[in-house]
């Protein structure tokens, strides 16, 4: 018999909301957390909008020593992991550490720490042969993104499989799916799975400026992220983390745990087409959705809600609309679809796990979060995108999709636990 | 005894090496057998001001003519080497990807630090001139998924692609994931393994902060794992790409020509530094053997992680001694000829182990002469040792506490 | 006398975006679509950014999408240079 995997704890650090309940309150109220960038001086940049986390590491419970050691992305991950473990009520100390694992996603790792140290050691870019004498002890930890998984593993006292997955903007979905796979195959009993990214720094902003992928709507920052809207003009960079506790379902029930959702099935496909470009037909994403449905043993009509990638770029929103039609047929027109990136921006690798956390909460609360800022839908995006206002809805099964640089497409299906 | 070959058995059918020891399987293997070192003074930049001046560079690697011209300016050196290694591996496996179903081919690579040199260049432009000077390619060259994405695109592989980061243990973790894809029946072919290239000034500076690099300035004694004089390791660049195929979906001929089977795999993680609990390597190794259904006595050779950091060498030697018995199995670490290749290191060790199984030769470890106290292992030194080899174990560890073990078996008599 | 020639564009393409082995960039490429020459949208963004830095002529995103051949880019840049009175 195959083992089924459930989410028993959720921890979130998101723009506009620290903590799971604040996060759900923001999403269900349809409030946007995008604003003019305050984390660095962005006045020379094309896009000066972002969804920032108001993060006070001390208030979030991190010691001075932890704050010195950890990059912002690591801090987000650890704070989320602590909340998830508390929420699940699991006694990690009572488990065999070798049966506890971590599967964390991140697209750009500790990029803030890496960049900040670079400016010091290179004297603001003046020295190619950077000064090695002034390197902080944690510099190597910033260079390797695996550090993020290390921090969460220490938090969980995990001695089983620990890994960081870095498949760009599908990292968050892929890491949770990988974590579920570790539980399903029996490599671990409990896995802390999720993703984190803190990319709001000059180099990340500059690289998206260079390809005109981010929104230049600097005059109206609060409404800059407009997935599926005819006026959309790019994504809004965000940051944050979500970590979930994954367990085998019968073990979770045996200890009386609350189960938010069951991870039913997933599939990943690649377009092998272009690092950033998408073919309008959505073929590979549709294939991923089809395979995920078959693994979850569901039909298109079983899907009650789609949490879209919905980045707000011209090509993405059409691409995925096509993919939903291709994979779900007529049902695509009946099922509510929404993009929470309209509210919390696009936090690269982290967003997939933030979206899965939102899906788990939608299943738990029977409410579908809206697509904020959607006033005039693009005629080529003609599905029900739940504009502006959250909707009470009978939600039993949810599809969440992600699409990222490299051509990666991932589909994940969650259900209300039986 | 051959490995049982049936449906969904992950067979390694092709190897592509781009390493300080050579480009291509044959030149790498000859350098290893001859004990020819790839360690030399860093030439990618002037290392005079740095305490580490030696590294393993892939001296003969030129991207022009070997990597598509359009891809050269849009990818980092690390990806150039992976694209070349993939081409070599596919050719070694005699596979034409265009002839296989697109969704049944996947790419899973390990990445340790991404496009480090490319990133330093673009940060220089940003801070010297401003955001509009940053390349349109920074967004696709620097991030850790660049190599997997480019290899997938180049070869039309539309299956489940992955990028695994576990610092120097990443190569085995990637192969573990590739094996999972084959065993589940999802993929008939997976391009896996990895390369790395962090030999730019900022990359080296960051590595210095780890405190594990050797500052000894003599190529022959700088990296001496398990030796009394072990003083850390040297960095290197390059790695190996391997082609894993589902034995049940390739011809008998291809099965016969394959290098070997991935029989078992496990990963584990060390307790945090202040913990009194034991390091995870021994348990990880034991789990990999269980996973492979192999007795310790059936293992013929161990390719050690061989960190060259005294306390970590002792941890590994003790783990090997505890699982196999003291001095009971030949142990080797040919990586002293290349330095440690980060995301590319473990897959190069797997490539070397597969060649070792094929040729019935345990290559020697060049460098160490006097084993450190507390290292009860039969380290093969001096010259290669000819043995009838069927089963090999490869170990690797990564910064922060990653551990991984892989069990390989030769696939023909 | 045009200030920006096809050879200037060839040089920019070579230096900043590389050349497809199957393409003869020195041939008669003025009216060949960039796609056929192996250049995608990222390559054109990269070229536009180089041209802006070297010649002070910005190519807005909407405009860039219309410039599908080397000849059209050369014409556009020269028009802009003339307009600016350079």
Tab-separated table of N, CA, C and O in Angstrom, chain B residues 286-377:
chain	number	residue	atom	x	y	z
B	286	UNK	N	25.893	2.796	6.202
B	286	UNK	CA	25.165	1.561	6.515
B	286	UNK	C	23.801	1.542	5.814
B	286	UNK	O	23.372	0.510	5.283
B	287	UNK	N	23.148	2.677	5.787
B	287	UNK	CA	21.842	2.738	5.108
B	287	UNK	C	21.972	2.507	3.609
B	287	UNK	O	21.124	1.879	2.983
B	288	UNK	N	23.055	3.019	3.022
B	288	UNK	CA	23.254	2.816	1.578
B	288	UNK	C	23.465	1.333	1.275
B	288	UNK	O	22.952	0.812	0.274
B	289	UNK	N	24.216	0.660	2.125
B	289	UNK	CA	24.430	-0.785	1.919
B	289	UNK	C	23.113	-1.546	2.066
B	289	UNK	O	22.818	-2.454	1.286
B	290	UNK	N	22.319	-1.164	3.077
B	290	UNK	CA	20.989	-1.776	3.248
B	290	UNK	C	20.134	-1.564	2.009
B	290	UNK	O	19.473	-2.473	1.522
B	291	UNK	N	20.163	-0.318	1.546
B	291	UNK	CA	19.363	0.036	0.375
B	291	UNK	C	19.784	-0.815	-0.830
B	291	UNK	O	18.961	-1.215	-1.647
B	292	UNK	N	21.088	-1.085	-0.927
B	292	UNK	CA	21.617	-1.871	-2.048
B	292	UNK	C	21.464	-3.370	-1.817
B	292	UNK	O	21.729	-4.162	-2.711
B	293	UNK	N	21.059	-3.761	-0.603
B	293	UNK	CA	21.022	-5.178	-0.190
B	293	UNK	C	22.380	-5.838	-0.414
B	293	UNK	O	22.502	-6.924	-0.994
B	294	UNK	N	23.392	-5.141	0.035
B	294	UNK	CA	24.768	-5.622	-0.105
B	294	UNK	C	25.373	-5.743	1.283
B	294	UNK	O	25.191	-4.860	2.128
B	295	UNK	N	26.061	-6.849	1.556
B	295	UNK	CA	26.787	-6.988	2.822
B	295	UNK	C	28.096	-6.209	2.734
B	295	UNK	O	28.697	-6.131	1.670
B	296	UNK	N	28.546	-5.714	3.866
B	296	UNK	CA	29.810	-4.973	3.887
B	296	UNK	C	30.936	-5.813	3.280
B	296	UNK	O	31.797	-5.304	2.565
B	297	UNK	N	30.892	-7.108	3.534
B	297	UNK	CA	31.959	-7.984	3.055
B	297	UNK	C	31.986	-8.086	1.534
B	297	UNK	O	32.986	-8.496	0.951
B	298	UNK	N	30.884	-7.734	0.891
B	298	UNK	CA	30.829	-7.824	-0.570
B	298	UNK	C	31.365	-6.582	-1.271
B	298	UNK	O	31.426	-6.539	-2.498
B	299	UNK	N	31.716	-5.572	-0.491
B	299	UNK	CA	32.234	-4.345	-1.107
B	299	UNK	C	33.726	-4.503	-1.357
B	299	UNK	O	34.478	-4.893	-0.465
B	300	UNK	N	34.153	-4.209	-2.583
B	300	UNK	CA	35.536	-4.447	-2.980
B	300	UNK	C	36.426	-3.220	-2.896
B	300	UNK	O	37.640	-3.342	-2.863
B	301	UNK	N	35.818	-2.041	-2.939
B	301	UNK	CA	36.635	-0.825	-2.883
B	301	UNK	C	35.770	0.347	-2.419
B	301	UNK	O	34.576	0.406	-2.719
B	302	UNK	N	36.411	1.236	-1.678
B	302	UNK	CA	35.714	2.450	-1.227
B	302	UNK	C	36.435	3.672	-1.790
B	302	UNK	O	37.651	3.816	-1.605
B	303	UNK	N	35.685	4.510	-2.512
B	303	UNK	CA	36.206	5.804	-2.949
B	303	UNK	C	35.826	6.805	-1.868
B	303	UNK	O	34.672	7.162	-1.718
B	304	UNK	N	36.839	7.219	-1.121
B	304	UNK	CA	36.578	8.010	0.080
B	304	UNK	C	36.302	9.469	-0.251
B	304	UNK	O	36.697	9.982	-1.295
B	305	UNK	N	35.633	10.110	0.695
B	305	UNK	CA	35.414	11.548	0.581
B	305	UNK	C	36.755	12.273	0.732
B	305	UNK	O	37.048	13.213	0.018
B	306	UNK	N	37.563	11.799	1.731
B	306	UNK	CA	38.949	12.274	1.857
B	306	UNK	C	39.089	13.787	1.889
B	306	UNK	O	39.717	14.389	1.034
B	307	UNK	N	38.491	14.382	2.906
B	307	UNK	CA	38.439	15.840	2.987
B	307	UNK	C	39.827	16.481	3.143
B	307	UNK	O	40.031	17.612	2.722
B	308	UNK	N	40.753	15.760	3.773
B	308	UNK	CA	42.062	16.370	3.999
B	308	UNK	C	42.090	17.272	5.218
B	308	UNK	O	43.097	17.919	5.497
B	309	UNK	N	40.974	17.344	5.929
B	309	UNK	CA	40.890	18.096	7.188
B	309	UNK	C	41.015	17.049	8.300
B	309	UNK	O	40.190	16.136	8.350
B	310	UNK	N	42.077	17.140	9.144
B	310	UNK	CA	42.392	16.015	10.039
B	310	UNK	C	41.198	15.424	10.786
B	310	UNK	O	40.983	14.203	10.738
B	311	UNK	N	40.394	16.258	11.460
B	311	UNK	CA	39.310	15.667	12.253
B	311	UNK	C	38.252	15.000	11.377
B	311	UNK	O	37.657	13.990	11.757
B	312	UNK	N	38.065	15.520	10.179
B	312	UNK	CA	37.072	14.918	9.282
B	312	UNK	C	37.609	13.639	8.646
B	312	UNK	O	36.854	12.701	8.364
B	313	UNK	N	38.916	13.577	8.416
B	313	UNK	CA	39.524	12.336	7.919
B	313	UNK	C	39.339	11.221	8.940
B	313	UNK	O	39.050	10.074	8.581
B	314	UNK	N	39.514	11.573	10.207
B	314	UNK	CA	39.372	10.556	11.258
B	314	UNK	C	37.927	10.067	11.330
B	314	UNK	O	37.674	8.870	11.409
B	315	UNK	N	36.984	10.987	11.235
B	315	UNK	CA	35.564	10.590	11.236
B	315	UNK	C	35.302	9.588	10.108
B	315	UNK	O	34.665	8.552	10.300
B	316	UNK	N	35.854	9.882	8.929
B	316	UNK	CA	35.589	9.001	7.789
B	316	UNK	C	36.303	7.656	7.952
B	316	UNK	O	35.714	6.590	7.715
B	317	UNK	N	37.569	7.704	8.353
B	317	UNK	CA	38.323	6.455	8.518
B	317	UNK	C	37.654	5.568	9.565
B	317	UNK	O	37.557	4.343	9.405
B	318	UNK	N	37.160	6.190	10.629
B	318	UNK	CA	36.492	5.427	11.688
B	318	UNK	C	35.181	4.821	11.163
B	318	UNK	O	34.839	3.693	11.494
B	319	UNK	N	34.451	5.585	10.355
B	319	UNK	CA	33.195	5.078	9.809
B	319	UNK	C	33.458	3.889	8.893
B	319	UNK	O	32.762	2.868	8.945
B	320	UNK	N	34.474	4.019	8.051
B	320	UNK	CA	34.816	2.914	7.140
B	320	UNK	C	35.267	1.701	7.953
B	320	UNK	O	34.851	0.565	7.701
B	321	UNK	N	36.107	1.959	8.968
B	321	UNK	CA	36.589	0.867	9.826
B	321	UNK	C	35.437	0.177	10.547
B	321	UNK	O	35.410	-1.050	10.675
B	322	UNK	N	34.478	0.952	11.011
B	322	UNK	CA	33.374	0.387	11.780
B	322	UNK	C	32.460	-0.463	10.903
B	322	UNK	O	31.967	-1.508	11.314
B	323	UNK	N	32.240	-0.022	9.681
B	323	UNK	CA	31.301	-0.736	8.807
B	323	UNK	C	31.965	-1.940	8.128
B	323	UNK	O	31.370	-3.012	8.024
B	324	UNK	N	33.207	-1.775	7.671
B	324	UNK	CA	33.859	-2.839	6.895
B	324	UNK	C	34.871	-3.645	7.709
B	324	UNK	O	35.332	-4.693	7.277
B	325	UNK	N	35.236	-3.132	8.863
B	325	UNK	CA	36.341	-3.727	9.622
B	325	UNK	C	37.608	-2.946	9.349
B	325	UNK	O	37.782	-2.395	8.261
B	326	UNK	N	38.487	-2.891	10.338
B	326	UNK	CA	39.709	-2.105	10.172
B	326	UNK	C	40.604	-2.708	9.097
B	326	UNK	O	40.828	-3.922	9.080
B	327	UNK	N	41.079	-1.889	8.227
B	327	UNK	CA	41.969	-2.294	7.131
B	327	UNK	C	41.402	-3.421	6.275
B	327	UNK	O	42.134	-4.192	5.666
B	328	UNK	N	40.066	-3.538	6.230
B	328	UNK	CA	39.463	-4.700	5.585
B	328	UNK	C	39.105	-4.479	4.118
B	328	UNK	O	38.871	-5.441	3.396
B	329	UNK	N	39.072	-3.241	3.685
B	329	UNK	CA	38.681	-2.985	2.299
B	329	UNK	C	39.610	-1.923	1.721
B	329	UNK	O	39.997	-0.982	2.430
B	330	UNK	N	40.027	-2.086	0.452
B	330	UNK	CA	40.870	-1.046	-0.148
B	330	UNK	C	40.107	0.283	-0.226
B	330	UNK	O	38.943	0.308	-0.613
B	331	UNK	N	40.796	1.344	0.165
B	331	UNK	CA	40.205	2.684	0.147
B	331	UNK	C	41.086	3.555	-0.737
B	331	UNK	O	42.312	3.449	-0.679
B	332	UNK	N	40.453	4.399	-1.541
B	332	UNK	CA	41.278	5.281	-2.368
B	332	UNK	C	40.630	6.644	-2.556
B	332	UNK	O	39.411	6.792	-2.352
B	333	UNK	N	41.451	7.602	-2.959
B	333	UNK	CA	40.965	8.971	-3.169
B	333	UNK	C	41.776	9.627	-4.291
B	333	UNK	O	42.625	10.477	-4.053
B	334	UNK	N	41.472	9.242	-5.535
B	334	UNK	CA	42.240	9.817	-6.665
B	334	UNK	C	42.034	11.313	-6.807
B	334	UNK	O	42.717	11.966	-7.594
B	335	UNK	N	41.092	11.871	-6.038
B	335	UNK	CA	40.808	13.304	-6.149
B	335	UNK	C	41.976	14.178	-5.695
B	335	UNK	O	41.947	15.388	-5.920
B	336	UNK	N	43.017	13.590	-5.106
B	336	UNK	CA	44.185	14.425	-4.785
B	336	UNK	C	44.815	14.975	-6.065
B	336	UNK	O	45.568	15.946	-6.012
B	337	UNK	N	44.500	14.357	-7.210
B	337	UNK	CA	45.050	14.835	-8.488
B	337	UNK	C	44.248	15.991	-9.082
B	337	UNK	O	44.699	16.638	-10.017
B	338	UNK	N	43.043	16.223	-8.562
B	338	UNK	CA	42.179	17.263	-9.144
B	338	UNK	C	41.845	18.381	-8.169
B	338	UNK	O	41.380	19.445	-8.581
B	339	UNK	N	42.055	18.132	-6.895
B	339	UNK	CA	41.473	19.027	-5.896
B	339	UNK	C	40.008	18.679	-5.761
B	339	UNK	O	39.498	17.789	-6.454
B	340	UNK	N	39.329	19.375	-4.869
B	340	UNK	CA	37.905	19.075	-4.662
B	340	UNK	C	37.064	19.966	-5.568
B	340	UNK	O	37.214	21.171	-5.575
B	341	UNK	N	36.174	19.326	-6.315
B	341	UNK	CA	35.450	20.015	-7.386
B	341	UNK	C	34.038	20.443	-6.976
B	341	UNK	O	33.194	20.664	-7.837
B	342	UNK	N	33.781	20.510	-5.681
B	342	UNK	CA	32.480	21.002	-5.194
B	342	UNK	C	31.325	20.233	-5.843
B	342	UNK	O	31.269	19.022	-5.753
B	343	UNK	N	30.427	20.949	-6.535
B	343	UNK	CA	29.266	20.262	-7.124
B	343	UNK	C	29.650	19.201	-8.144
B	343	UNK	O	28.847	18.319	-8.469
B	344	UNK	N	30.856	19.267	-8.670
B	344	UNK	CA	31.289	18.292	-9.678
B	344	UNK	C	32.110	17.148	-9.124
B	344	UNK	O	32.385	16.167	-9.825
B	345	UNK	N	32.517	17.244	-7.867
B	345	UNK	CA	33.474	16.293	-7.319
B	345	UNK	C	32.944	14.883	-7.170
B	345	UNK	O	33.566	13.908	-7.604
B	346	UNK	N	31.780	14.752	-6.559
B	346	UNK	CA	31.278	13.407	-6.274
B	346	UNK	C	30.942	12.659	-7.559
B	346	UNK	O	31.169	11.453	-7.657
B	347	UNK	N	30.437	13.368	-8.559
B	347	UNK	CA	30.112	12.643	-9.794
B	347	UNK	C	31.384	12.225	-10.526
B	347	UNK	O	31.406	11.191	-11.189
B	348	UNK	N	32.460	13.010	-10.380
B	348	UNK	CA	33.733	12.561	-10.960
B	348	UNK	C	34.237	11.323	-10.219
B	348	UNK	O	34.758	10.395	-10.830
B	349	UNK	N	34.055	11.287	-8.909
B	349	UNK	CA	34.432	10.082	-8.152
B	349	UNK	C	33.626	8.871	-8.623
B	349	UNK	O	34.163	7.756	-8.720
B	350	UNK	N	32.344	9.075	-8.896
B	350	UNK	CA	31.525	7.961	-9.386
B	350	UNK	C	32.039	7.508	-10.751
B	350	UNK	O	32.154	6.304	-11.022
B	351	UNK	N	32.391	8.467	-11.604
B	351	UNK	CA	32.941	8.119	-12.914
B	351	UNK	C	34.219	7.294	-12.744
B	351	UNK	O	34.392	6.252	-13.393
B	352	UNK	N	35.094	7.740	-11.851
B	352	UNK	CA	36.349	7.024	-11.630
B	352	UNK	C	36.080	5.627	-11.057
B	352	UNK	O	36.716	4.643	-11.457
B	353	UNK	N	35.113	5.539	-10.150
B	353	UNK	CA	34.777	4.240	-9.553
B	353	UNK	C	34.239	3.286	-10.619
B	353	UNK	O	34.567	2.091	-10.631
B	354	UNK	N	33.417	3.790	-11.533
B	354	UNK	CA	32.871	2.937	-12.594
B	354	UNK	C	33.982	2.452	-13.528
B	354	UNK	O	33.990	1.297	-13.971
B	355	UNK	N	34.952	3.330	-13.809
B	355	UNK	CA	36.098	2.934	-14.639
B	355	UNK	C	36.939	1.895	-13.911
B	355	UNK	O	37.451	0.948	-14.509
B	356	UNK	N	37.047	2.087	-12.620
B	356	UNK	CA	37.793	1.152	-11.791
B	356	UNK	C	37.152	-0.244	-11.841
B	356	UNK	O	37.834	-1.255	-12.019
B	357	UNK	N	35.824	-0.284	-11.717
B	357	UNK	CA	35.101	-1.571	-11.798
B	357	UNK	C	35.306	-2.201	-13.178
B	357	UNK	O	35.523	-3.403	-13.303
B	358	UNK	N	35.224	-1.386	-14.194
B	358	UNK	CA	35.353	-1.917	-15.560
B	358	UNK	C	36.728	-2.522	-15.794
B	358	UNK	O	36.847	-3.579	-16.404
B	359	UNK	N	37.778	-1.842	-15.311
B	359	UNK	CA	39.137	-2.285	-15.623
B	359	UNK	C	39.741	-3.191	-14.563
B	359	UNK	O	40.846	-3.694	-14.740
B	360	UNK	N	39.039	-3.383	-13.437
B	360	UNK	CA	39.596	-4.230	-12.390
B	360	UNK	C	40.863	-3.643	-11.786
B	360	UNK	O	41.825	-4.366	-11.507
B	361	UNK	N	40.877	-2.351	-11.614
B	361	UNK	CA	42.048	-1.670	-11.050
B	361	UNK	C	41.589	-0.638	-10.032
B	361	UNK	O	40.720	0.184	-10.340
B	362	UNK	N	42.169	-0.687	-8.844
B	362	UNK	CA	41.924	0.390	-7.879
B	362	UNK	C	43.027	1.423	-8.074
B	362	UNK	O	44.201	1.138	-7.839
B	363	UNK	N	42.677	2.615	-8.552
B	363	UNK	CA	43.725	3.621	-8.711
B	363	UNK	C	44.257	4.048	-7.350
B	363	UNK	O	43.538	3.990	-6.356
B	364	UNK	N	45.499	4.441	-7.318
B	364	UNK	CA	46.110	4.800	-6.039
B	364	UNK	C	45.849	6.263	-5.684
B	364	UNK	O	45.487	7.066	-6.540
B	365	UNK	N	46.046	6.545	-4.427
B	365	UNK	CA	45.922	7.921	-3.930
B	365	UNK	C	47.318	8.528	-3.939
B	365	UNK	O	48.211	8.050	-3.226
B	366	UNK	N	47.495	9.544	-4.742
B	366	UNK	CA	48.815	10.168	-4.850
B	366	UNK	C	48.949	11.236	-3.765
B	366	UNK	O	48.085	12.092	-3.630
B	367	UNK	N	49.998	11.176	-2.991
B	367	UNK	CA	50.241	12.214	-1.987
B	367	UNK	C	50.498	11.643	-0.610
B	367	UNK	O	51.631	11.686	-0.123
B	368	UNK	N	49.479	11.099	0.035
B	368	UNK	CA	49.656	10.642	1.420
B	368	UNK	C	50.738	9.567	1.525
B	368	UNK	O	50.832	8.687	0.661
B	369	UNK	N	51.561	9.661	2.576
B	369	UNK	CA	52.620	8.670	2.805
B	369	UNK	C	52.495	8.006	4.171
B	369	UNK	O	52.704	6.817	4.319
B	370	UNK	N	52.200	8.809	5.180
B	370	UNK	CA	52.109	8.261	6.539
B	370	UNK	C	50.708	8.528	7.065
B	370	UNK	O	50.306	9.673	7.269
B	371	UNK	N	49.934	7.455	7.267
B	371	UNK	CA	48.571	7.619	7.738
B	371	UNK	C	48.551	8.269	9.116
B	371	UNK	O	49.376	7.949	9.978
B	372	UNK	N	47.583	9.154	9.303
B	372	UNK	CA	47.413	9.786	10.606
B	372	UNK	C	46.934	8.751	11.620
B	372	UNK	O	46.290	7.757	11.245
B	373	UNK	N	47.239	8.988	12.879
B	373	UNK	CA	46.739	8.112	13.941
B	373	UNK	C	45.213	8.175	13.920
B	373	UNK	O	44.625	9.225	13.671
B	374	UNK	N	44.574	7.049	14.145
B	374	UNK	CA	43.113	7.034	14.156
B	374	UNK	C	42.523	6.816	12.779
B	374	UNK	O	41.331	7.023	12.576
B	375	UNK	N	43.366	6.418	11.805
B	375	UNK	CA	42.871	6.122	10.454
B	375	UNK	C	43.162	4.663	10.097
B	375	UNK	O	44.120	4.382	9.357
B	376	UNK	N	42.353	3.726	10.606
B	376	UNK	CA	42.645	2.301	10.387
B	376	UNK	C	42.124	1.815	9.040
B	376	UNK	O	41.258	0.944	8.955
B	377	UNK	N	42.657	2.398	7.970
B	377	UNK	CA	42.157	2.027	6.644
B	377	UNK	C	43.294	1.555	5.752
B	377	UNK	O	44.442	1.957	5.919
